[in-house]
Amino acid sequence: MTSTDHLLTTPDEQPRARLLELVSTIEPWDDLERTHLEAATQWVASGAPVYRVRKPDVPAMHLVSYFVVLDDTRGQLLLVVHRKAGLWLPAGGRVEPGEDPWAAVVRECREELSIQAVASPVIGERPLFLTVTRTRGQRAHTDVSLWYLLEADAQTITSYDQGEFNAIRWLTDEQVLEESAELLDPHMHRFTRKLQHARTRKHRG
């Protein structure tokens, strides 16, 4: 047995239970998210490996933490152009073996945007959205992505990881929805509509 085989088969019940708990807190936005939540629950509960241990596709299905940065005062979201994907999407990255998904957000936020992760009061340190997505290009794999929401003043983000991203851009909800779906993460429009609903409900109290 190789060291990689060992990592893929070693059970780790506490992080797995935490993942199941997180997934169970997400209220599905539509039938597709309901299907993705059911698939993710079955995947985690099955004992299958959930963390990537070798780039880019071992195991072929693994856990990702996305984070959408919201400047609530301006009503704008931060999107990045990922060099490999070639799409406008939220920042984020893989969850390390045994790492809590929120801890991955904190780490990736520091690495990619050089700021401290501050959870939005809309949802707190819980994911708002979940997607199961097949990546594009060579050695395609499936990302099970937890989408978190952060808050930040747009003026505080003055740099980004240029090794990962070609550019960053602040967009209003309406501007995101007006963008061609071909240029965005395939679930970005759906996330934005769910976020609009969540923000409206939060502001109404």
CSV table of C-alpha atoms in Angstrom, one decimal:
chain,number,residue,atom,x,y,z
A,1,MET,CA,0.0,0.0,0.0
A,2,THR,CA,1.4,3.4,-1.0
A,3,SER,CA,1.3,6.4,1.3
A,4,THR,CA,-1.4,7.9,-0.9
A,5,ASP,CA,-3.6,4.8,-0.6
A,6,HIS,CA,-3.3,5.0,3.1
A,7,LEU,CA,-4.5,8.6,3.1
A,8,LEU,CA,-7.4,7.7,0.9
A,9,THR,CA,-8.6,4.9,3.2
A,10,THR,CA,-7.9,6.1,6.7
A,11,PRO,CA,-11.2,6.9,8.4
A,12,ASP,CA,-11.6,10.2,10.2
A,13,GLU,CA,-15.0,10.2,11.8
A,14,GLN,CA,-15.0,13.6,13.5
A,15,PRO,CA,-14.4,15.7,10.4
A,16,ARG,CA,-16.8,13.5,8.5
A,17,ALA,CA,-19.5,14.1,11.1
A,18,ARG,CA,-18.8,17.8,11.0
A,19,LEU,CA,-19.3,17.8,7.2
A,20,LEU,CA,-22.6,16.0,7.5
A,21,GLU,CA,-23.7,18.6,10.1
A,22,LEU,CA,-22.7,21.5,7.8
A,23,VAL,CA,-24.5,20.0,4.8
A,24,SER,CA,-27.6,19.4,6.8
A,25,THR,CA,-27.8,23.2,7.7
A,26,ILE,CA,-28.1,24.3,4.1
A,27,GLU,CA,-31.6,25.0,3.0
A,28,PRO,CA,-31.9,24.1,-0.7
A,29,TRP,CA,-32.6,27.0,-3.0
A,30,ASP,CA,-34.0,24.9,-5.9
A,31,ASP,CA,-34.4,21.3,-7.1
A,32,LEU,CA,-30.8,21.3,-8.4
A,33,GLU,CA,-29.4,22.3,-5.0
A,34,ARG,CA,-31.6,19.7,-3.3
A,35,THR,CA,-30.1,17.0,-5.6
A,36,HIS,CA,-26.6,18.2,-4.9
A,37,LEU,CA,-27.2,18.2,-1.1
A,38,GLU,CA,-28.5,14.7,-1.3
A,39,ALA,CA,-25.6,13.6,-3.4
A,40,ALA,CA,-23.1,15.3,-1.1
A,41,THR,CA,-24.7,13.7,2.0
A,42,GLN,CA,-24.5,10.2,0.5
A,43,TRP,CA,-20.9,10.8,-0.6
A,44,VAL,CA,-19.7,11.9,2.9
A,45,ALA,CA,-21.7,9.2,4.7
A,46,SER,CA,-20.4,6.5,2.4
A,47,GLY,CA,-16.9,6.7,3.9
A,48,ALA,CA,-15.5,7.8,0.5
A,49,PRO,CA,-12.4,10.0,0.6
A,50,VAL,CA,-13.3,13.6,0.7
A,51,TYR,CA,-10.0,15.5,0.7
A,52,ARG,CA,-7.7,16.0,-2.3
A,53,VAL,CA,-4.3,14.4,-1.6
A,54,ARG,CA,-2.7,14.8,-5.0
A,55,LYS,CA,-3.1,17.5,-7.7
A,56,PRO,CA,-5.4,17.8,-9.5
A,57,ASP,CA,-7.7,14.8,-9.3
A,58,VAL,CA,-6.9,12.4,-6.5
A,59,PRO,CA,-9.4,11.5,-5.4
A,60,ALA,CA,-11.6,12.3,-8.4
A,61,MET,CA,-14.2,13.9,-6.2
A,62,HIS,CA,-13.1,16.2,-3.4
A,63,LEU,CA,-14.1,19.0,-1.1
A,64,VAL,CA,-13.7,22.7,-1.9
A,65,SER,CA,-14.5,25.8,0.2
A,66,TYR,CA,-15.5,28.8,-1.9
A,67,PHE,CA,-16.0,32.2,-0.4
A,68,VAL,CA,-17.9,35.1,-1.9
A,69,VAL,CA,-16.8,38.5,-0.5
A,70,LEU,CA,-19.6,41.0,-0.1
A,71,ASP,CA,-19.3,44.7,0.4
A,72,ASP,CA,-22.8,45.2,1.8
A,73,THR,CA,-22.6,49.0,1.8
A,74,ARG,CA,-21.9,49.1,-1.9
A,75,GLY,CA,-23.9,46.0,-2.7
A,76,GLN,CA,-21.1,44.5,-4.6
A,77,LEU,CA,-19.6,41.0,-4.8
A,78,LEU,CA,-16.0,40.1,-5.5
A,79,LEU,CA,-15.3,37.7,-8.3
A,80,VAL,CA,-11.9,36.5,-9.6
A,81,VAL,CA,-10.7,35.1,-13.0
A,82,HIS,CA,-9.1,31.8,-12.2
A,83,ARG,CA,-6.1,31.2,-14.5
A,84,LYS,CA,-6.9,27.5,-15.0
A,85,ALA,CA,-10.7,27.6,-15.2
A,86,GLY,CA,-10.7,30.8,-17.3
A,87,LEU,CA,-14.0,31.8,-15.6
A,88,TRP,CA,-15.2,34.5,-13.2
A,89,LEU,CA,-15.9,32.8,-9.9
A,90,PRO,CA,-15.5,33.2,-6.2
A,91,ALA,CA,-12.1,32.8,-4.5
A,92,GLY,CA,-11.4,29.7,-2.5
A,93,GLY,CA,-9.7,26.3,-2.8
A,94,ARG,CA,-9.5,22.7,-1.7
A,95,VAL,CA,-10.0,21.7,2.0
A,96,GLU,CA,-6.9,20.1,3.4
A,97,PRO,CA,-7.1,16.6,4.9
A,98,GLY,CA,-8.9,16.9,8.3
A,99,GLU,CA,-9.3,20.6,8.0
A,100,ASP,CA,-12.6,22.3,8.9
A,101,PRO,CA,-14.1,23.9,5.8
A,102,TRP,CA,-14.4,27.3,7.6
A,103,ALA,CA,-10.7,27.0,8.5
A,104,ALA,CA,-10.0,26.5,4.8
A,105,VAL,CA,-11.8,29.7,4.1
A,106,VAL,CA,-9.7,31.6,6.6
A,107,ARG,CA,-6.5,30.2,5.2
A,108,GLU,CA,-7.4,30.7,1.5
A,109,CYS,CA,-8.7,34.2,2.2
A,110,ARG,CA,-5.3,35.1,3.7
A,111,GLU,CA,-3.4,33.4,0.9
A,112,GLU,CA,-5.4,34.7,-2.0
A,113,LEU,CA,-6.6,38.2,-0.9
A,114,SER,CA,-4.3,39.0,2.0
A,115,ILE,CA,-7.2,39.9,4.3
A,116,GLN,CA,-8.7,38.3,7.4
A,117,ALA,CA,-11.9,36.3,6.8
A,118,VAL,CA,-14.9,38.0,8.4
A,119,ALA,CA,-18.1,36.0,8.2
A,120,SER,CA,-21.1,37.9,6.9
A,121,PRO,CA,-23.9,38.3,9.4
A,122,VAL,CA,-26.3,37.1,6.7
A,123,ILE,CA,-25.2,33.5,7.4
A,124,GLY,CA,-22.3,33.5,9.8
A,125,GLU,CA,-19.6,30.8,9.6
A,126,ARG,CA,-21.8,28.4,7.8
A,127,PRO,CA,-22.1,27.7,4.1
A,128,LEU,CA,-25.0,29.4,2.3
A,129,PHE,CA,-24.9,27.2,-0.8
A,130,LEU,CA,-23.5,23.8,-2.0
A,131,THR,CA,-22.7,22.7,-5.5
A,132,VAL,CA,-21.4,19.5,-7.2
A,133,THR,CA,-19.5,20.5,-10.3
A,134,ARG,CA,-17.4,18.6,-12.9
A,135,THR,CA,-14.4,20.7,-13.8
A,136,ARG,CA,-13.3,21.5,-17.4
A,137,GLY,CA,-10.1,20.7,-19.3
A,138,GLN,CA,-7.6,17.9,-18.9
A,139,ARG,CA,-7.8,15.6,-15.9
A,140,ALA,CA,-11.3,16.8,-15.1
A,141,HIS,CA,-12.6,16.0,-11.6
A,142,THR,CA,-15.6,16.8,-9.5
A,143,ASP,CA,-15.6,19.6,-6.9
A,144,VAL,CA,-18.1,19.4,-4.0
A,145,SER,CA,-18.1,23.1,-3.1
A,146,LEU,CA,-19.3,24.7,0.1
A,147,TRP,CA,-20.0,28.4,-0.6
A,148,TYR,CA,-19.4,30.8,2.3
A,149,LEU,CA,-20.2,34.5,2.5
A,150,LEU,CA,-17.7,37.0,3.9
A,151,GLU,CA,-18.0,40.8,4.4
A,152,ALA,CA,-15.3,43.3,3.6
A,153,ASP,CA,-14.9,46.9,2.5
A,154,ALA,CA,-13.9,46.8,-1.2
A,155,GLN,CA,-11.2,49.4,-0.5
A,156,THR,CA,-9.4,47.0,1.9
A,157,ILE,CA,-8.7,44.5,-0.9
A,158,THR,CA,-5.7,45.9,-2.7
A,159,SER,CA,-3.9,42.8,-3.8
A,160,TYR,CA,-4.6,39.2,-4.9
A,161,ASP,CA,-2.7,36.0,-5.7
A,162,GLN,CA,-1.6,36.6,-9.3
A,163,GLY,CA,-0.4,33.1,-9.5
A,164,GLU,CA,-4.0,31.9,-9.2
A,165,PHE,CA,-6.0,34.8,-10.7
A,166,ASN,CA,-5.7,36.9,-13.8
A,167,ALA,CA,-7.9,39.7,-12.4
A,168,ILE,CA,-10.5,40.6,-9.7
A,169,ARG,CA,-13.7,42.5,-10.2
A,170,TRP,CA,-16.5,44.0,-8.0
A,171,LEU,CA,-20.0,43.5,-9.3
A,172,THR,CA,-23.5,44.3,-8.1
A,173,ASP,CA,-26.0,41.4,-7.9
A,174,GLU,CA,-27.7,42.8,-11.1
A,175,GLN,CA,-24.3,42.9,-12.9
A,176,VAL,CA,-23.6,39.3,-12.0
A,177,LEU,CA,-27.0,38.2,-13.3
A,178,GLU,CA,-26.5,40.2,-16.5
A,179,GLU,CA,-23.2,38.4,-17.2
A,180,SER,CA,-23.2,35.6,-19.7
A,181,ALA,CA,-23.4,32.2,-17.9
A,182,GLU,CA,-20.5,31.1,-20.2
A,183,LEU,CA,-18.1,33.5,-18.5
A,184,LEU,CA,-19.0,32.5,-14.9
A,185,ASP,CA,-18.9,29.6,-12.6
A,186,PRO,CA,-21.9,27.5,-13.8
A,187,HIS,CA,-23.7,28.1,-10.6
A,188,MET,CA,-23.0,31.7,-10.0
A,189,HIS,CA,-26.4,33.0,-11.2
A,190,ARG,CA,-28.2,30.6,-8.9
A,191,PHE,CA,-26.0,31.5,-5.9
A,192,THR,CA,-26.6,35.2,-6.6
A,193,ARG,CA,-30.4,34.8,-6.6
A,194,LYS,CA,-30.2,32.8,-3.3
A,195,LEU,CA,-28.0,35.5,-1.8
A,196,GLN,CA,-30.5,38.2,-2.8
A,197,HIS,CA,-33.2,36.2,-1.1
A,198,ALA,CA,-31.1,35.7,2.1
A,199,ARG,CA,-30.1,39.3,2.3
A,200,THR,CA,-33.7,40.5,1.9
A,201,ARG,CA,-34.9,38.1,4.6
A,202,LYS,CA,-32.1,39.2,6.9
A,203,HIS,CA,-32.7,42.9,6.4
A,204,ARG,CA,-36.4,42.4,7.1
A,205,GLY,CA,-35.4,40.8,10.4
